[in-house]
Amino acid sequence: MSSKPNTSPWLEQVKWNADGLVAAIAQDAKSGRVLMMAWMNSESLQLTISSGDAVYWSRSRNKLWRKGESSGHVQKIHSIALDCDGDALLMQVEQIGGIACHTGRESCFYRQLKGDNWQSMEAVLKDPATMYKSVDQ
Amino acid sequence: MSSKPNTSPWLEQVKWNADGLVAAIAQDAKSGRVLMMAWMNSESLQLTISSGDAVYWSRSRNKLWRKGESSGHVQKIHSIALDCDGDALLMQVEQIGGIACHTGRESCFYRQLKGDNWQSMEAVLKDPATMYKSVDQ
């Protein structure tokens, strides 16, 4: 699937967790908005880099998650950074369609703590029911 | 330690992982720079909210990690958001001292993938050897 074997030095510097995953944060390269956090395994990280589009590992579906495959809300990678202890990635992305969240919002972080409640602070831009051609987030 | 019991509805909406932790991303409220990602347990999240300063759970030291306790690089919380599936927090913070990383850099995400290498893209602002009064990050 990829031209980069698992033994690449850059891949070895990633500190995978017990499930072979690393946290991946997507940030809008233009606005700076943090869009989402998901997970990648070695294959999805390599695919992300080789394709230029974010590919995550879906823990709920236990398979590769090509972000935007059915919704069209692809994330184009501008750059990718690794943190100091190697267990988190930060990607600067162009969010196609301006919607990262499966709820139809720009960002998955749309609920803010106000007093004792998480309050939705962000409008739904698109009805999720119309967003997907098949099961995808 | 906290006035909020573990049964608070807002706490119940957080999806703790098998270790009782949730990922917490700190973003500079002014610049939008993503500073770090670490982990919180229920107690550290409640302390973060009650104190207004970020308190993480150190997985390596297996104890509460009051960010900046010895370095002075405290993170003042402006707001805190929960993502759509409840397993990640995003905090807007004021980073005291302008340094979040234990390497003396502004952000922990200072290494960018360039070709086959993670290249440091950010200057060390302060020598880590002079940063700590005791063991802290």
Short mmCIF file of C-alpha atoms in Angstrom, two decimals:
data_model
loop_
_atom_site.label_atom_id
_atom_site.label_comp_id
_atom_site.label_asym_id
_atom_site.label_seq_id
_atom_site.Cartn_x
_atom_site.Cartn_y
_atom_site.Cartn_z
CA MET A 1 0.00 0.00 0.00
CA SER A 2 2.89 2.33 0.62
CA SER A 3 6.42 2.86 -0.60
CA LYS A 4 7.61 3.50 2.95
CA PRO A 5 8.32 0.34 4.94
CA ASN A 6 7.53 0.21 8.65
CA THR A 7 11.22 0.47 9.40
CA SER A 8 11.56 4.08 8.16
CA PRO A 9 13.40 6.09 10.81
CA TRP A 10 10.71 8.80 10.79
CA LEU A 11 8.05 6.18 11.52
CA GLU A 12 10.14 4.69 14.31
CA GLN A 13 10.14 8.04 16.06
CA VAL A 14 6.37 7.87 16.44
CA LYS A 15 5.46 6.42 19.83
CA TRP A 16 2.50 4.17 19.06
CA ASN A 17 0.23 3.28 21.95
CA ALA A 18 -0.61 -0.28 23.03
CA ASP A 19 -3.14 -0.49 20.19
CA GLY A 20 -0.57 0.69 17.63
CA LEU A 21 -2.17 4.12 17.34
CA VAL A 22 -1.08 7.74 17.62
CA ALA A 23 -3.36 10.73 18.28
CA ALA A 24 -3.74 13.02 15.26
CA ILE A 25 -5.05 16.57 15.58
CA ALA A 26 -6.28 18.41 12.49
CA GLN A 27 -6.02 22.20 12.52
CA ASP A 28 -7.32 24.47 9.79
CA ALA A 29 -4.18 25.88 8.17
CA LYS A 30 -5.83 29.21 7.41
CA SER A 31 -8.06 29.99 10.39
CA GLY A 32 -6.11 28.09 13.04
CA ARG A 33 -9.31 26.44 14.21
CA VAL A 34 -8.76 23.01 15.73
CA LEU A 35 -11.13 20.81 13.76
CA MET A 36 -10.88 17.36 15.29
CA MET A 37 -8.74 14.75 16.98
CA ALA A 38 -8.72 11.17 15.75
CA TRP A 39 -6.28 8.27 15.58
CA MET A 40 -3.84 6.88 13.05
CA ASN A 41 -2.02 3.60 12.81
CA SER A 42 1.20 3.20 10.86
CA GLU A 43 -0.60 2.37 7.62
CA SER A 44 -2.98 5.31 7.82
CA LEU A 45 -0.15 7.73 8.62
CA GLN A 46 1.83 6.48 5.65
CA LEU A 47 -1.25 6.76 3.43
CA THR A 48 -1.87 10.27 4.72
CA ILE A 49 1.62 11.31 3.72
CA SER A 50 1.71 9.49 0.38
CA SER A 51 -1.76 10.66 -0.71
CA GLY A 52 -1.72 14.14 0.83
CA ASP A 53 -5.21 13.55 2.28
CA ALA A 54 -5.90 12.67 5.92
CA VAL A 55 -6.49 8.95 6.45
CA TYR A 56 -7.35 7.94 10.00
CA TRP A 57 -7.90 4.63 11.75
CA SER A 58 -11.49 4.23 12.88
CA ARG A 59 -11.47 2.58 16.28
CA SER A 60 -15.23 2.02 16.19
CA ARG A 61 -15.22 0.43 12.73
CA ASN A 62 -11.75 -1.07 13.14
CA LYS A 63 -10.66 -0.08 9.67
CA LEU A 64 -8.99 2.67 7.67
CA TRP A 65 -11.05 5.83 7.57
CA ARG A 66 -10.40 7.88 4.48
CA LYS A 67 -11.75 11.16 5.79
CA GLY A 68 -14.31 12.63 3.40
CA GLU A 69 -14.53 9.52 1.24
CA SER A 70 -18.31 9.64 1.17
CA SER A 71 -19.02 13.18 2.41
CA GLY A 72 -16.47 14.89 0.20
CA HIS A 73 -15.11 16.64 3.31
CA VAL A 74 -11.53 15.66 2.58
CA GLN A 75 -8.66 17.17 4.56
CA LYS A 76 -5.75 18.26 2.36
CA ILE A 77 -2.50 18.07 4.32
CA HIS A 78 -0.29 21.16 4.34
CA SER A 79 2.16 19.98 6.98
CA ILE A 80 2.46 17.43 9.72
CA ALA A 81 4.25 17.80 13.04
CA LEU A 82 5.20 15.37 15.81
CA ASP A 83 5.24 16.39 19.45
CA CYS A 84 8.18 16.19 21.82
CA ASP A 85 7.37 12.75 23.18
CA GLY A 86 6.22 11.38 19.84
CA ASP A 87 2.71 10.35 20.80
CA ALA A 88 0.70 13.06 19.06
CA LEU A 89 0.61 14.48 15.54
CA LEU A 90 -0.58 17.93 14.52
CA MET A 91 -1.65 18.41 10.93
CA GLN A 92 -2.24 21.72 9.22
CA VAL A 93 -5.04 21.02 6.76
CA GLU A 94 -7.33 22.56 4.22
CA GLN A 95 -10.80 21.35 5.20
CA ILE A 96 -12.72 20.85 1.98
CA GLY A 97 -16.33 21.96 2.39
CA GLY A 98 -15.48 23.74 5.65
CA ILE A 99 -16.99 20.90 7.67
CA ALA A 100 -14.91 18.46 9.71
CA CYS A 101 -17.56 17.11 12.08
CA HIS A 102 -20.03 14.34 11.31
CA THR A 103 -22.69 16.54 12.97
CA GLY A 104 -22.35 18.98 10.07
CA ARG A 105 -20.33 21.55 12.00
CA GLU A 106 -16.99 23.09 11.13
CA SER A 107 -15.24 21.64 14.18
CA CYS A 108 -15.88 18.65 16.38
CA PHE A 109 -15.10 20.87 19.39
CA TYR A 110 -18.40 22.70 19.26
CA ARG A 111 -19.47 22.22 22.89
CA GLN A 112 -18.11 24.59 25.51
CA LEU A 113 -18.38 24.16 29.23
CA LYS A 114 -20.70 26.86 30.56
CA GLY A 115 -21.37 26.42 34.25
CA ASP A 116 -22.32 22.78 34.62
CA ASN A 117 -23.25 22.16 31.00
CA TRP A 118 -21.58 21.54 27.68
CA GLN A 119 -23.30 24.06 25.44
CA SER A 120 -23.26 23.91 21.68
CA MET A 121 -21.60 27.10 20.46
CA GLU A 122 -21.60 26.40 16.77
CA ALA A 123 -24.22 26.18 14.04
CA VAL A 124 -24.86 23.07 11.98
CA LEU A 125 -23.75 24.06 8.47
CA LYS A 126 -25.19 21.02 6.75
CA ASP A 127 -27.78 18.44 7.75
CA PRO A 128 -25.84 15.23 8.49
CA ALA A 129 -28.65 13.24 6.86
CA THR A 130 -27.73 14.76 3.51
CA MET A 131 -23.98 14.63 4.04
CA TYR A 132 -23.08 11.03 3.34
CA LYS A 133 -23.28 8.79 0.35
CA SER A 134 -22.70 5.83 2.68
CA VAL A 135 -21.41 5.28 6.23
CA ASP A 136 -18.57 7.72 6.80
CA GLN A 137 -17.62 10.49 9.15
CA MET B 1 -10.42 18.07 46.49
CA SER B 2 -13.28 19.40 44.43
CA SER B 3 -16.80 20.62 44.96
CA LYS B 4 -18.02 18.74 41.89
CA PRO B 5 -18.76 15.07 42.55
CA ASN B 6 -17.99 12.45 39.90
CA THR B 7 -21.67 12.15 39.14
CA SER B 8 -21.98 15.65 37.60
CA PRO B 9 -23.83 15.38 34.29
CA TRP B 10 -21.13 17.36 32.48
CA LEU B 11 -18.48 14.91 33.73
CA GLU B 12 -20.57 11.95 32.66
CA GLN B 13 -20.56 13.24 29.11
CA VAL B 14 -16.80 12.83 28.96
CA LYS B 15 -15.90 9.47 27.43
CA TRP B 16 -12.97 8.32 29.53
CA ASN B 17 -10.73 5.67 27.99
CA ALA B 18 -9.93 2.31 29.59
CA ASP B 19 -7.39 4.05 31.85
CA GLY B 20 -9.93 6.67 32.93
CA LEU B 21 -8.29 9.39 30.85
CA VAL B 22 -9.36 11.88 28.20
CA ALA B 23 -7.06 13.62 25.70
CA ALA B 24 -6.63 17.35 26.38
CA ILE B 25 -5.30 19.75 23.76
CA ALA B 26 -4.03 23.17 24.80
CA GLN B 27 -4.27 25.96 22.23
CA ASP B 28 -2.93 29.47 22.73
CA ALA B 29 -6.06 31.62 22.95
CA LYS B 30 -4.38 34.58 21.27
CA SER B 31 -2.16 33.12 18.55
CA GLY B 32 -4.13 29.96 17.87
CA ARG B 33 -0.95 27.93 18.14
CA VAL B 34 -1.55 24.36 19.33
CA LEU B 35 0.82 24.05 22.27
CA MET B 36 0.54 20.46 23.47
CA MET B 37 -1.62 17.42 23.98
CA ALA B 38 -1.68 15.60 27.28
CA TRP B 39 -4.14 13.60 29.37
CA MET B 40 -6.57 14.29 32.16
CA ASN B 41 -8.43 12.06 34.55
CA SER B 42 -11.65 13.09 36.25
CA GLU B 43 -9.85 14.66 39.19
CA SER B 44 -7.44 16.68 37.07
CA LEU B 45 -10.25 17.94 34.85
CA GLN B 46 -12.23 19.04 37.87
CA LEU B 47 -9.14 20.72 39.36
CA THR B 48 -8.49 22.43 36.03
CA ILE B 49 -11.96 23.90 36.06
CA SER B 50 -12.07 24.81 39.73
CA SER B 51 -8.58 26.38 39.77
CA GLY B 52 -8.58 27.92 36.28
CA ASP B 53 -5.12 26.47 35.61
CA ALA B 54 -4.45 23.36 33.54
CA VAL B 55 -3.89 20.25 35.65
CA TYR B 56 -3.06 17.10 33.70
CA TRP B 57 -2.54 13.48 34.65
CA SER B 58 1.03 12.38 34.08
CA ARG B 59 0.99 8.88 32.67
CA SER B 60 4.75 8.49 33.14
CA ARG B 61 4.74 9.64 36.75
CA ASN B 62 1.26 8.29 37.47
CA LYS B 63 0.19 11.38 39.36
CA LEU B 64 -1.45 14.77 38.99
CA TRP B 65 0.65 17.15 36.95
CA ARG B 66 0.01 20.77 37.83
CA LYS B 67 1.40 22.27 34.66
CA GLY B 68 3.97 24.94 35.42
CA GLU B 69 4.17 24.10 39.12
CA SER B 70 7.95 24.18 39.10
CA SER B 71 8.70 25.97 35.81
CA GLY B 72 6.17 28.75 36.28
CA HIS B 73 4.80 27.96 32.81
CA VAL B 74 1.22 27.76 33.99
CA GLN B 75 -1.65 27.56 31.50
CA LYS B 76 -4.54 29.89 32.39
CA ILE B 77 -7.80 28.47 31.07
CA HIS B 78 -9.99 30.76 28.95
CA SER B 79 -12.45 28.11 27.78
CA ILE B 80 -12.79 24.38 27.48
CA ALA B 81 -14.58 22.44 24.78
CA LEU B 82 -15.55 18.79 24.38
CA ASP B 83 -15.58 17.09 20.99
CA CYS B 84 -18.55 15.37 19.36
CA ASP B 85 -17.77 11.91 20.69
CA GLY B 86 -16.64 13.13 24.07
CA ASP B 87 -13.13 11.70 24.07
CA ALA B 88 -11.09 14.86 23.53
CA LEU B 89 -10.97 18.28 25.18
CA LEU B 90 -9.75 21.51 23.61
CA MET B 91 -8.67 24.27 25.95
CA GLN B 92 -8.04 27.87 24.98
CA VAL B 93 -5.24 28.97 27.28
CA GLU B 94 -2.93 31.80 28.12
CA GLN B 95 0.51 30.22 28.24
CA ILE B 96 2.46 31.99 30.95
CA GLY B 97 6.07 32.52 29.89
CA GLY B 98 5.22 31.64 26.30
CA ILE B 99 6.72 28.17 26.72
CA ALA B 100 4.60 25.01 26.86
CA CYS B 101 7.22 22.39 26.03
CA HIS B 102 9.68 20.85 28.47
CA THR B 103 12.35 21.32 25.77
CA GLY B 104 12.03 25.09 26.26
CA ARG B 105 10.04 25.70 23.09
CA GLU B 106 6.70 27.45 22.69
CA SER B 107 4.93 24.34 21.41
CA CYS B 108 5.54 20.63 21.81
CA PHE B 109 4.77 20.26 18.09
CA TYR B 110 8.10 21.68 16.95
CA ARG B 111 9.15 18.87 14.61
CA GLN B 112 7.80 18.87 11.08
CA LEU B 113 8.06 16.03 8.61
CA LYS B 114 10.39 17.11 5.81
CA GLY B 115 11.03 14.30 3.38
CA ASP B 116 11.96 11.35 5.56
CA ASN B 117 12.88 13.32 8.66
CA TRP B 118 11.23 15.12 11.53
CA GLN B 119 12.99 18.47 11.48
CA SER B 120 12.96 20.90 14.37
CA MET B 121 11.32 24.08 13.12
CA GLU B 122 11.34 26.07 16.31
CA ALA B 123 13.95 27.71 18.47
CA VAL B 124 14.57 26.80 22.08
CA LEU B 125 13.50 29.90 24.00
CA LYS B 126 14.91 28.81 27.34
CA ASP B 127 17.47 26.21 28.35
CA PRO B 128 15.51 23.35 29.96
CA ALA B 129 18.31 22.95 32.49
CA THR B 130 17.41 26.34 33.95
CA MET B 131 13.65 25.91 33.64
CA TYR B 132 12.73 23.71 36.57
CA LYS B 133 12.89 24.08 40.28
CA SER B 134 12.27 20.32 40.54
CA VAL B 135 10.95 17.53 38.29
CA ASP B 136 8.13 18.97 36.20
CA GLN B 137 7.21 19.46 32.58
#
